[in-house]
PDB file of C-alpha atoms in Angstrom:
ATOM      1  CA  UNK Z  11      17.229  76.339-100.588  1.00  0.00           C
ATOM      2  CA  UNK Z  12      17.432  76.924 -96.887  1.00  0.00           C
ATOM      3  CA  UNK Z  13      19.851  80.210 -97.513  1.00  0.00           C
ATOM      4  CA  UNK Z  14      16.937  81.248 -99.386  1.00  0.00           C
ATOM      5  CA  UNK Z  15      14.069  80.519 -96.816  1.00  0.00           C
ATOM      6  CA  UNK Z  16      16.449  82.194 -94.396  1.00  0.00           C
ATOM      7  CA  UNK Z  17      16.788  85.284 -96.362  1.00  0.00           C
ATOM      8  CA  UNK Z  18      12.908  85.076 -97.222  1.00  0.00           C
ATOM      9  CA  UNK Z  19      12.258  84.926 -93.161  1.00  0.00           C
ATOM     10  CA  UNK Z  20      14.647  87.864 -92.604  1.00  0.00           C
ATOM     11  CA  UNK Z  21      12.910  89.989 -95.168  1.00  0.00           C
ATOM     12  CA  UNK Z  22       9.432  89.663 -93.558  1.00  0.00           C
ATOM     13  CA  UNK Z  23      10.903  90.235 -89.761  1.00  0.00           C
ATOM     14  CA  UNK Z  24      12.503  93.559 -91.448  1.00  0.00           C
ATOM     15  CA  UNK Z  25       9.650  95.032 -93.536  1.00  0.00           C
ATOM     16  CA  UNK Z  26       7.233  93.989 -90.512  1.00  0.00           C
ATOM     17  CA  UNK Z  27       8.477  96.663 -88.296  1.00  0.00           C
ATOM     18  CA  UNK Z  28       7.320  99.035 -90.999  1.00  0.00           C
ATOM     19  CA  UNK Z  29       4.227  97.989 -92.613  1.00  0.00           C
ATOM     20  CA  UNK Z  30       1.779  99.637 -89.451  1.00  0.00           C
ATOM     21  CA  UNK Z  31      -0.560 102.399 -89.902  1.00  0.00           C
ATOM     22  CA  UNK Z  32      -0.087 103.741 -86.820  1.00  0.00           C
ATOM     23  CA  UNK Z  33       1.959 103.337 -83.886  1.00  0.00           C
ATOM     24  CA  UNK Z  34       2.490  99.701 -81.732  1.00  0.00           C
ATOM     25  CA  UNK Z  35       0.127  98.917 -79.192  1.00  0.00           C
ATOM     26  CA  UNK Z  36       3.189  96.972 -76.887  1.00  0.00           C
ATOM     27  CA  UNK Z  37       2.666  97.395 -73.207  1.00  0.00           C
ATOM     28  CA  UNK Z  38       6.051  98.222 -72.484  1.00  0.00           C
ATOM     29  CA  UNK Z  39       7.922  98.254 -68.778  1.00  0.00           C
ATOM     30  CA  UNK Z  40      11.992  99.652 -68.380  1.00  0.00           C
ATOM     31  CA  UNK Z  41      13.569 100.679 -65.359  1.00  0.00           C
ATOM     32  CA  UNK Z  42      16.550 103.684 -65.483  1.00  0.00           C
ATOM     33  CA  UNK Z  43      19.426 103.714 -63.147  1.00  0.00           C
ATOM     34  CA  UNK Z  44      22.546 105.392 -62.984  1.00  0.00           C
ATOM     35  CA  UNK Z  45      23.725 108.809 -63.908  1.00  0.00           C
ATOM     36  CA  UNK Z  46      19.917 109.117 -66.318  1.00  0.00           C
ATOM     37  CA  UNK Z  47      17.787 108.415 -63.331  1.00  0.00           C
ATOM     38  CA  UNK Z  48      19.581 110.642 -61.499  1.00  0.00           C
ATOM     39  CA  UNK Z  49      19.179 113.819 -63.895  1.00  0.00           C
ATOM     40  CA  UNK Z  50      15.361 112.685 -64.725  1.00  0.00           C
ATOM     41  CA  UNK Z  51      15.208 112.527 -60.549  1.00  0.00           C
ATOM     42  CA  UNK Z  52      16.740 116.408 -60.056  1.00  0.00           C
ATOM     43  CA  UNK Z  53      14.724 117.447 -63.073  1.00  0.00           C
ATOM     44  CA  UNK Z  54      11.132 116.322 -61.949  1.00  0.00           C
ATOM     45  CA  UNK Z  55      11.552 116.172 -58.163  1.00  0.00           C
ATOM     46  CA  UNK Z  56      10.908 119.925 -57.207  1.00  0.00           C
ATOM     47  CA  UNK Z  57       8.043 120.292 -59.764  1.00  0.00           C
ATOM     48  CA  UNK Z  58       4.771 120.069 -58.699  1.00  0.00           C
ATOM     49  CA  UNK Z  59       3.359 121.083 -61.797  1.00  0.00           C
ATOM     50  CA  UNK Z  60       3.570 120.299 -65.639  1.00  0.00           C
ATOM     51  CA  UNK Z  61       6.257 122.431 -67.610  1.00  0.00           C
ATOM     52  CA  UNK Z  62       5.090 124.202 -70.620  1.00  0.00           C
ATOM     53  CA  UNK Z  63       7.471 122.109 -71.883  1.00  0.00           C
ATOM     54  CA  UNK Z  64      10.319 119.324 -71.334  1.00  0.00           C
ATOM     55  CA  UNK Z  65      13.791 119.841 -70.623  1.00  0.00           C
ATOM     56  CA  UNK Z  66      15.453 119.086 -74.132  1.00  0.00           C
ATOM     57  CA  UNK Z  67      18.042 116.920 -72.406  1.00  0.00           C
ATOM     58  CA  UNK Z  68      15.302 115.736 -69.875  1.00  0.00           C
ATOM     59  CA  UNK Z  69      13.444 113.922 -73.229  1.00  0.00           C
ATOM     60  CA  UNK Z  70      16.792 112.829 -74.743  1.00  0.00           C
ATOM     61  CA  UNK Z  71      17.252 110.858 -71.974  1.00  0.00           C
ATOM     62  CA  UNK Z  72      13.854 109.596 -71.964  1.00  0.00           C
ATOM     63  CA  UNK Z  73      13.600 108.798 -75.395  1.00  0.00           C
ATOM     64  CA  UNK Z  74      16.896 106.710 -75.116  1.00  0.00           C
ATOM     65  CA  UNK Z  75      14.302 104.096 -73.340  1.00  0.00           C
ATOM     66  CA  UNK Z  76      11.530 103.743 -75.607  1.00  0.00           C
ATOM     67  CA  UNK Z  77      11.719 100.609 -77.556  1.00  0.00           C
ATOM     68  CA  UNK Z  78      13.280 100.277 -81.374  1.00  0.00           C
ATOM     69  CA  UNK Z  79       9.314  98.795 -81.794  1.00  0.00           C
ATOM     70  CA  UNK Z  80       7.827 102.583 -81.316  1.00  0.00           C
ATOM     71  CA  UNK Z  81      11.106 104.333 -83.101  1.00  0.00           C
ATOM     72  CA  UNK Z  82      10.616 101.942 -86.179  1.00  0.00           C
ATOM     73  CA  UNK Z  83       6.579 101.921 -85.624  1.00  0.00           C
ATOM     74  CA  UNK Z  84       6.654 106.304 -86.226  1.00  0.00           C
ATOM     75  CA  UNK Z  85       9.103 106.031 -89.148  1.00  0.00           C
ATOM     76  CA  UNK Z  86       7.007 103.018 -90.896  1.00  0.00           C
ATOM     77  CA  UNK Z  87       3.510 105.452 -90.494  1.00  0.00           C
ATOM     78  CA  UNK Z  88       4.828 108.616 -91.251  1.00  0.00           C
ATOM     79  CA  UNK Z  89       6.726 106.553 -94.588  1.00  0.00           C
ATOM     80  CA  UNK Z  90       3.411 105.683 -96.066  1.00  0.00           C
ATOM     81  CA  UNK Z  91       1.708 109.506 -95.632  1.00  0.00           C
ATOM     82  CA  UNK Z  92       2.866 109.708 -99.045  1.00  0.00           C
ATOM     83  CA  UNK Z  93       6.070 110.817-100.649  1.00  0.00           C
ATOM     84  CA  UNK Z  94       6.102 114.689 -99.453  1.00  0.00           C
ATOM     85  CA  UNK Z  95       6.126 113.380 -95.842  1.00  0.00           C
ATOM     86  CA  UNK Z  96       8.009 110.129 -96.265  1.00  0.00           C
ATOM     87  CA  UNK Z  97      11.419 110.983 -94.215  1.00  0.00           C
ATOM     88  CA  UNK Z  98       9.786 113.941 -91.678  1.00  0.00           C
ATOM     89  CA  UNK Z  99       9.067 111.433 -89.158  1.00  0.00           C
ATOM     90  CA  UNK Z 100       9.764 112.823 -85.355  1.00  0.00           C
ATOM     91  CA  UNK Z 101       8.747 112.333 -82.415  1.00  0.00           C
ATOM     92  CA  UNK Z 102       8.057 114.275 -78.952  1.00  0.00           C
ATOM     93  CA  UNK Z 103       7.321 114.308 -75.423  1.00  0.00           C
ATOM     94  CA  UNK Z 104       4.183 116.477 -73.819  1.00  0.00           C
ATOM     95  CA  UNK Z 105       3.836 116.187 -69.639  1.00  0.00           C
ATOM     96  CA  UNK Z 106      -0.066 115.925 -68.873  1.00  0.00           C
ATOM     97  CA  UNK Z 107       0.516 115.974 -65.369  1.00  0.00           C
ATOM     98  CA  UNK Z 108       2.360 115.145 -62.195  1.00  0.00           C
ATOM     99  CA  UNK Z 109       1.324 112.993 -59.147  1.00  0.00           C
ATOM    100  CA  UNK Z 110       4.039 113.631 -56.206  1.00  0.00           C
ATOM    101  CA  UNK Z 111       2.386 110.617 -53.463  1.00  0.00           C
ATOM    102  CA  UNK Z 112       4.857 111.350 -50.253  1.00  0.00           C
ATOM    103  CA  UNK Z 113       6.227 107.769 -49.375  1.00  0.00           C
ATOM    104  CA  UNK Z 114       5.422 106.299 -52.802  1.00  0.00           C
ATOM    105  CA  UNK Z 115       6.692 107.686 -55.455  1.00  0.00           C
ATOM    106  CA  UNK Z 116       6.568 110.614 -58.361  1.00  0.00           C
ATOM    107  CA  UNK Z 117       4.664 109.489 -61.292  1.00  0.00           C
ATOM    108  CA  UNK Z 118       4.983 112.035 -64.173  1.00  0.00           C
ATOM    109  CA  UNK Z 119       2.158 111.433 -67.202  1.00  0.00           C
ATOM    110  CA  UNK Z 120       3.028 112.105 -70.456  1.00  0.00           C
ATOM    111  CA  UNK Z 121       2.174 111.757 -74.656  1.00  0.00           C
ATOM    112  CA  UNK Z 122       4.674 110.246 -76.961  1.00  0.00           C
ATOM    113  CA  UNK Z 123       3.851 111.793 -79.490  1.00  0.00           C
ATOM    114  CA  UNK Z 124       4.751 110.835 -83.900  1.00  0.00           C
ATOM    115  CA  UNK Z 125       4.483 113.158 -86.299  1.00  0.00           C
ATOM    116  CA  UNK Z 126       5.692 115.076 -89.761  1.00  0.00           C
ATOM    117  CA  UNK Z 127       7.344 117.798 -90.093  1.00  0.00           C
ATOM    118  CA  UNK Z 128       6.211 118.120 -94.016  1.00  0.00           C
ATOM    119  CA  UNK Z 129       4.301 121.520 -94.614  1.00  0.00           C
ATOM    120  CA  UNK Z 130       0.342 120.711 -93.253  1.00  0.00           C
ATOM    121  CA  UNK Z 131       0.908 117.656 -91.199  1.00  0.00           C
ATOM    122  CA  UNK Z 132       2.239 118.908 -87.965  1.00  0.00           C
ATOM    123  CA  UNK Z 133      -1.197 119.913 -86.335  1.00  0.00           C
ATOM    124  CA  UNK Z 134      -3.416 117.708 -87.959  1.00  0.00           C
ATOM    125  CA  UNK Z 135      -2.365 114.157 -88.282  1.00  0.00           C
ATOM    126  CA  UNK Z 136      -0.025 112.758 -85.669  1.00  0.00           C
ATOM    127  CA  UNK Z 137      -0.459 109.550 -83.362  1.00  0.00           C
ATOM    128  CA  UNK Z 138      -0.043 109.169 -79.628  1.00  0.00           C
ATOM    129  CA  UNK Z 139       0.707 106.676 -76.750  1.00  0.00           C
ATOM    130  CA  UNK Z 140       0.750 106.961 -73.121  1.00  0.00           C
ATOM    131  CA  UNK Z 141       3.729 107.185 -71.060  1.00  0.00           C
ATOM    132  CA  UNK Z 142       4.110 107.243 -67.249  1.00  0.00           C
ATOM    133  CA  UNK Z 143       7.826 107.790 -65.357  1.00  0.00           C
ATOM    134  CA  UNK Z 144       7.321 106.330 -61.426  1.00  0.00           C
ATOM    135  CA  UNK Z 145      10.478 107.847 -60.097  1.00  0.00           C
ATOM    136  CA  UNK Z 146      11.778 107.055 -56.755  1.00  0.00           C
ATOM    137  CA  UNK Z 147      15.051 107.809 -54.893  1.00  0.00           C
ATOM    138  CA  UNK Z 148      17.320 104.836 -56.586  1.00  0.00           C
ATOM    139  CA  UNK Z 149      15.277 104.310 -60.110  1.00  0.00           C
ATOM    140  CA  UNK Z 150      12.912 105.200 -62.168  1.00  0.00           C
ATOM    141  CA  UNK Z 151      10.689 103.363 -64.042  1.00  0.00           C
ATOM    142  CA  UNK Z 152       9.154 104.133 -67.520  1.00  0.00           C
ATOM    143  CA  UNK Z 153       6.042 102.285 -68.705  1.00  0.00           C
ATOM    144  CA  UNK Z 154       4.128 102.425 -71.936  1.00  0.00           C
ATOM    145  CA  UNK Z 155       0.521 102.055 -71.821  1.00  0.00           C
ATOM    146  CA  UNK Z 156      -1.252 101.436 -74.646  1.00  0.00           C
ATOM    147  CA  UNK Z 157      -4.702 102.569 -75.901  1.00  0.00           C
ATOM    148  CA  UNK Z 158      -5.953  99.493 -77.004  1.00  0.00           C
ATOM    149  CA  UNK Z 159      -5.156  96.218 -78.270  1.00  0.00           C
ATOM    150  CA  UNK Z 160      -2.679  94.925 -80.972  1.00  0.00           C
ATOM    151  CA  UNK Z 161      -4.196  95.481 -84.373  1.00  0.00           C
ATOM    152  CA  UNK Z 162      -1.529  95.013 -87.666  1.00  0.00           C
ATOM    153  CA  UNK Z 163      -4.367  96.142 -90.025  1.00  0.00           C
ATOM    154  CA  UNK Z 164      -5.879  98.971 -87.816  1.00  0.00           C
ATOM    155  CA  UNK Z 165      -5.029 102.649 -88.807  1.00  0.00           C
ATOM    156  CA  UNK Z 166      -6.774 104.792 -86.168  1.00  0.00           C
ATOM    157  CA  UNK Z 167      -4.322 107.976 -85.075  1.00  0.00           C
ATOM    158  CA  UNK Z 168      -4.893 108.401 -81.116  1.00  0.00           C
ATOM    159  CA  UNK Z 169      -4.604 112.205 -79.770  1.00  0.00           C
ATOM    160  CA  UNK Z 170      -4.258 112.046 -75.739  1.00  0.00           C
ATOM    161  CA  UNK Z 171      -4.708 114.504 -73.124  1.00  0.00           C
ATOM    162  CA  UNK Z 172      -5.754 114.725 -69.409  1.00  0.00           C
ATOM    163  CA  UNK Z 173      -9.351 114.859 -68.163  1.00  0.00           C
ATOM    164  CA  UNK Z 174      -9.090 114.392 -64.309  1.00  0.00           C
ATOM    165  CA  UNK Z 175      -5.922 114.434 -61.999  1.00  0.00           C
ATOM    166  CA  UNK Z 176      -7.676 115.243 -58.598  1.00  0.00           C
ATOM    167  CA  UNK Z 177      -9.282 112.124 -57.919  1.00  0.00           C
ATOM    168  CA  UNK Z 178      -9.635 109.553 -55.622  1.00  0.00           C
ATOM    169  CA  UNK Z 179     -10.601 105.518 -55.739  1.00  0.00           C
ATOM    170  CA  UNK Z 180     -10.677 102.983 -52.516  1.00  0.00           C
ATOM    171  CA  UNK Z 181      -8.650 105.926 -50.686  1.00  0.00           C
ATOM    172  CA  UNK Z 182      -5.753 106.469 -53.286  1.00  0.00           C
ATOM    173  CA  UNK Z 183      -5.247 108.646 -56.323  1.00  0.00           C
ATOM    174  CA  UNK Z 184      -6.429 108.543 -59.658  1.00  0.00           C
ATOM    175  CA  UNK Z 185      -6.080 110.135 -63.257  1.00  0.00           C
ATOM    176  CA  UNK Z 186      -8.398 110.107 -65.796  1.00  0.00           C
ATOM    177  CA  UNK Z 187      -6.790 110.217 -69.588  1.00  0.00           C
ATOM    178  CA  UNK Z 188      -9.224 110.852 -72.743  1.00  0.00           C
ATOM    179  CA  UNK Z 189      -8.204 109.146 -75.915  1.00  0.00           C
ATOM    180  CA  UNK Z 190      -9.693 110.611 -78.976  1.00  0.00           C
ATOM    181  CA  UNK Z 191      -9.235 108.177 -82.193  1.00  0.00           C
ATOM    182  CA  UNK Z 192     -10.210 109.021 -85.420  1.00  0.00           C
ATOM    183  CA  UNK Z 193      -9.681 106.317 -89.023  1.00  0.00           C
ATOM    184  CA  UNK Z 194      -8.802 109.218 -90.660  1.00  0.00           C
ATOM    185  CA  UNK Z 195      -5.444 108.862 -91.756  1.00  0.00           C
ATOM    186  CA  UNK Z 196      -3.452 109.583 -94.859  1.00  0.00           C
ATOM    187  CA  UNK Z 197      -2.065 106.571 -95.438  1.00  0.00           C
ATOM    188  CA  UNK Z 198      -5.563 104.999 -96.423  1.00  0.00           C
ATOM    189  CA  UNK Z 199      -9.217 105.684 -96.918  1.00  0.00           C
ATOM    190  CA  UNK Z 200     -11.684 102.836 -96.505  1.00  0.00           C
ATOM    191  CA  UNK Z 201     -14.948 102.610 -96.725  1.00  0.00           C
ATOM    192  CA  UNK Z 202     -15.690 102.804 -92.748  1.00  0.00           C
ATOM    193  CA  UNK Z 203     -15.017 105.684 -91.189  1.00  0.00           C
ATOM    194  CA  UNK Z 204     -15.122 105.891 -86.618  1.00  0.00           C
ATOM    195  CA  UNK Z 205     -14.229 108.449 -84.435  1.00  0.00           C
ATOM    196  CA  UNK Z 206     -14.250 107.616 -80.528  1.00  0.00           C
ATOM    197  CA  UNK Z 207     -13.852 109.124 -77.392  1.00  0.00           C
ATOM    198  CA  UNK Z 208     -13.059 107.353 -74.381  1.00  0.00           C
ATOM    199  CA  UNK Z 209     -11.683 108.043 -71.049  1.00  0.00           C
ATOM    200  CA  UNK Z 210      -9.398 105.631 -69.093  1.00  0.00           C
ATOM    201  CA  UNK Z 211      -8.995 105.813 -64.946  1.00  0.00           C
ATOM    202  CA  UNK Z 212      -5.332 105.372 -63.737  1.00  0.00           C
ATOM    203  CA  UNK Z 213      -5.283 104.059 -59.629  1.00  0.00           C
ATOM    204  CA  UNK Z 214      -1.387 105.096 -58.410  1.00  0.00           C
ATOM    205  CA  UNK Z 215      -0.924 102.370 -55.935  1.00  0.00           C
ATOM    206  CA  UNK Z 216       2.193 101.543 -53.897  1.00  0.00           C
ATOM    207  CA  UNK Z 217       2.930  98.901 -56.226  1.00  0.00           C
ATOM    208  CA  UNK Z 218       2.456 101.584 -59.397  1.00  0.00           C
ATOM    209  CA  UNK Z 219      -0.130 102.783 -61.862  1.00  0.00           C
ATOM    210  CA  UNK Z 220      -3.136 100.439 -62.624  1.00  0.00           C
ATOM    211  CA  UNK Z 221      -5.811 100.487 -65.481  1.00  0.00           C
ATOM    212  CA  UNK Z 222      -9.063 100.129 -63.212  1.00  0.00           C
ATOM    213  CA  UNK Z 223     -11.692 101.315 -65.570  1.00  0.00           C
ATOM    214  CA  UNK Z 224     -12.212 101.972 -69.217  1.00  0.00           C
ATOM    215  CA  UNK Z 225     -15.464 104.221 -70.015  1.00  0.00           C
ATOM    216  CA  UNK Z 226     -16.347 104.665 -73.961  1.00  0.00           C
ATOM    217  CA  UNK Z 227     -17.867 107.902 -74.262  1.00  0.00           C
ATOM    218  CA  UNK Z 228     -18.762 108.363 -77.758  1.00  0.00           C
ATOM    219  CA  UNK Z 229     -18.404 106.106 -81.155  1.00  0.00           C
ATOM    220  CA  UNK Z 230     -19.373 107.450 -84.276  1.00  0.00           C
ATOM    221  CA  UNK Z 231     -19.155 105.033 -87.304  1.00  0.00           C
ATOM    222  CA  UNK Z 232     -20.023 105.488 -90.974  1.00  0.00           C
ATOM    223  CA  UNK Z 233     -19.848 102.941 -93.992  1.00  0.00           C
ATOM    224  CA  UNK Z 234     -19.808 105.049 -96.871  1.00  0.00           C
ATOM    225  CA  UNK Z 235     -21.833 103.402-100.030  1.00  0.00           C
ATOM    226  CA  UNK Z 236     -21.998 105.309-103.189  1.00  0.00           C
ATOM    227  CA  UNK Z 237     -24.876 103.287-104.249  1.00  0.00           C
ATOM    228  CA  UNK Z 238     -26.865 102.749-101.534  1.00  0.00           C
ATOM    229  CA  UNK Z 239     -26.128 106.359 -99.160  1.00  0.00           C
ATOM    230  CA  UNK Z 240     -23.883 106.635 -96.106  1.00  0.00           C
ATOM    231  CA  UNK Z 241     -24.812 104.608 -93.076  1.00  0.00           C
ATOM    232  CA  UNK Z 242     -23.932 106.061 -89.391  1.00  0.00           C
ATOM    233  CA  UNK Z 243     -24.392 104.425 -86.190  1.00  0.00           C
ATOM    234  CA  UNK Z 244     -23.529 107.430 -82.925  1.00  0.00           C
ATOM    235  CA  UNK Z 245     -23.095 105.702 -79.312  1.00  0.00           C
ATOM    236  CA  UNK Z 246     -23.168 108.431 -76.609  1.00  0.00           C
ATOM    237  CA  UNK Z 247     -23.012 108.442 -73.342  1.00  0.00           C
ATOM    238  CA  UNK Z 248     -23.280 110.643 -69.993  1.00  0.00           C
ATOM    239  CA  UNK Z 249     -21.405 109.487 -66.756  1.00  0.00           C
ATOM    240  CA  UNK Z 250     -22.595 110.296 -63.031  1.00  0.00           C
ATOM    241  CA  UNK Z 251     -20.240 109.867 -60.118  1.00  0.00           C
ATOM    242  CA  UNK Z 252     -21.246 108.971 -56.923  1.00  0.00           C
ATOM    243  CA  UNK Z 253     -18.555 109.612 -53.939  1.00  0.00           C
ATOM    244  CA  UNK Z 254     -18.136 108.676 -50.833  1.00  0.00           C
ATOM    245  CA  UNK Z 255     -17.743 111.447 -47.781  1.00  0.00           C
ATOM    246  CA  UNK Z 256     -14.572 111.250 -48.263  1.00  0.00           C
ATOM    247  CA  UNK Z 257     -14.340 112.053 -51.935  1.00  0.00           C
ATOM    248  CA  UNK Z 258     -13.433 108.350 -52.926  1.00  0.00           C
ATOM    249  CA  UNK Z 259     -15.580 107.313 -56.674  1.00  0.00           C
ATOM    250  CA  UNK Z 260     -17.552 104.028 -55.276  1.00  0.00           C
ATOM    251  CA  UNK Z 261     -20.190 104.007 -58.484  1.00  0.00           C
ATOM    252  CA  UNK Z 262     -19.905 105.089 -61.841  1.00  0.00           C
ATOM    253  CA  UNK Z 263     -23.725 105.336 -63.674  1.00  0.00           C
ATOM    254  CA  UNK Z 264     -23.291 105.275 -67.115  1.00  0.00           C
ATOM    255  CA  UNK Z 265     -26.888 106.393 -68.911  1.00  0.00           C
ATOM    256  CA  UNK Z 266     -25.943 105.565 -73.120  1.00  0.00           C
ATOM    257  CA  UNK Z 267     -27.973 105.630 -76.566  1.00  0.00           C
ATOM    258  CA  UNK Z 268     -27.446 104.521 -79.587  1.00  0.00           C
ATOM    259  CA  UNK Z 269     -28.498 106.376 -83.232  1.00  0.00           C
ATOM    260  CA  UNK Z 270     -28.182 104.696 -86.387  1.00  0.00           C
ATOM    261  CA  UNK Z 271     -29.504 107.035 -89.536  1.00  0.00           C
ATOM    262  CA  UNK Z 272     -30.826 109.762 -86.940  1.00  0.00           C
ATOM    263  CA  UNK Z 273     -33.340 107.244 -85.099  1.00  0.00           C
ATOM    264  CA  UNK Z 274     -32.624 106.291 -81.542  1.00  0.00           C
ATOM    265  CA  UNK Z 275     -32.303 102.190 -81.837  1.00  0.00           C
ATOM    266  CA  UNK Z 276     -31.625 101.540 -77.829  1.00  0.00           C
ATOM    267  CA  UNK Z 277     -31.185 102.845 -74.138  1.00  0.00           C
ATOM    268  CA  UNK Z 278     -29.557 101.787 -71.276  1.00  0.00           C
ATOM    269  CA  UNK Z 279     -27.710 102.114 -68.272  1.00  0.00           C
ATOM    270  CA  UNK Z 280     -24.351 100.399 -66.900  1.00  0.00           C
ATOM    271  CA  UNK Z 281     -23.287 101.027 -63.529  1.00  0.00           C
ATOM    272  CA  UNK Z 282     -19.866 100.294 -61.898  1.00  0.00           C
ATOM    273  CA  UNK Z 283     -19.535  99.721 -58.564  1.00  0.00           C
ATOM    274  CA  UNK Z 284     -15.939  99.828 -56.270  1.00  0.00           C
ATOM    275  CA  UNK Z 285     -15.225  96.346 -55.031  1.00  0.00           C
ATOM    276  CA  UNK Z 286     -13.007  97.411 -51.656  1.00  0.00           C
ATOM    277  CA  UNK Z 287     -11.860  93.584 -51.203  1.00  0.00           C
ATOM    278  CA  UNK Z 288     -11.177  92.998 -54.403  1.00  0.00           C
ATOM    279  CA  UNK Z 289     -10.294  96.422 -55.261  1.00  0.00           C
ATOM    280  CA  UNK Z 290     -11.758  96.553 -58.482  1.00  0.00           C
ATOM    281  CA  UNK Z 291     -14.727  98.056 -60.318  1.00  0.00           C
ATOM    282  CA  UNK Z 292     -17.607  95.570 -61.036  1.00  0.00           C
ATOM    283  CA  UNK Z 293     -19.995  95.784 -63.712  1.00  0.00           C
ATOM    284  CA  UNK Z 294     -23.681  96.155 -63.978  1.00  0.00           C
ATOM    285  CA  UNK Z 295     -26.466  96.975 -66.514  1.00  0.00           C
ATOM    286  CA  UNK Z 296     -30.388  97.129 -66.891  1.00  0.00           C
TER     287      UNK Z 296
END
């Protein structure tokens, strides 16, 4: 009896790895040394600017470090797309940008991307996470960041790609990274459909890259009811920056509506405001 509880147990740790939709959400922190870091290090260091696209060896090394979770994670989505794809699972790397900070670091941005190779795939479905190498003179450090929380039963495909790389919060860099998610997937249609659009500031600190502020920019969500007619509910918002003289973001004014069936239900504005002691945006609304 306990051989067969054991077995049981073993089963569900196995098929786990493979039953998500889309790829993990694991926040997800390695650090390279050696004879990798130092061909990652040559590669990146005189480059100021993305490549059109990575070194072949570059990403083989890279790829060595992302966890068995993400490998197994792009093989168990791509395996339920259906039998034509199950198989064609791959996966790539895209640079969105480089930060060289002089007496910090060099922080290279960049899309894991999963995908199919099957025949009408490739450019339309695929599922991304965001990666960030901080490479200094003795290591370099590779960090997944994920795009939202954990979700087993979720089975929204993320595309990723830069939106700001020349700014500045409380005196230090920042990037700004759109996520566009969409439900539409083909390993399942349900009866709620949601496309979003947010865009996620990065703070490059001496201590690394921070998550300071998450902005939703659009939400579009239908429950589809052959009986009763489609139902939509559209969030939108604008954002207005205010700067300091010297270019720093102190305030972020966010003015947002929200439609459901093509009449406006609500206004409003939230507002978030650089704390310098705390270092942290703080949030308002009216």
């Amino acid at each position: 009896m306990k051989m067969k509880s054991s077995i049981f147990l073993l089963f569900l740790v196995i098929t786990s790895a493979y039953s998500g939709n889309n790829l993990p959400q694991l926040n997800i922190n390695k650090t390279i040394h050696g004879k990798d870091h130092k061909q990652i290090l040559a590669y990146f260091s005189p480059l100021e600017i993305p490549p059109s696209s990575l070194d072949e060896n570059i990403s083989k090394i890279v790829m060595k470090y992302i966890p068995k979770e993400y490998r197994d994670g792009c093989k168990g989505m791509i395996s339920k797309w259906g039998s034509i794809a199950k198989g064609t699972e791959s996966t790539v790397l895209r640079t969105l940008t480089i930060k060289n900070i002089p007496g910090s670091a060099q922080y290279i941005f960049l899309a894991l991307t999963c995908f199919s190779t099957a025949p009408g795939y490739g450019d339309k479905y695929y599922d991304e996470r965001l990666l960030t190498l901080s490479i200094q003179n003795d290591s370099t450090k590779l960090t997944i960041i994920p795009s939202s929380k954990p979700c087993d039963e979720c089975s929204d495909l993320t595309h990723i790609g830069l939106e700001d790389d020349t700014l500045s919060i409380g005196g230090q860099p920042a990037v700004s990274i759109n996520f566009g998610s969409s439900t539409t997937n083909p390993c399942c249609d349900g009866p709620v459909s949601v496309i979003e659009y947010k865009i996620k500031f990065l703070h490059i600190t001496n201590t690394g890259i921070k998550e300071i502020l998450s902005l939703t920019m659009e939400r579009n969500e239908t429950i589809h009811d052959d009986v009763m007619g489609d139902s939509t509910t559209q969030y939108t918002a604008l954002a207005d920056f205010e700067k300091d003289s010297n270019g720093n973001i102190n305030r972020v004014n966010i003015n947002h509506k929200t439609i459901i069936n093509d009449s406006t239900t609500s206004r409003g504005v939230i507002w978030y405001t650089w704390n310098r002691k705390a270092r942290r945006f703080e949030e308002g609304a009216r």
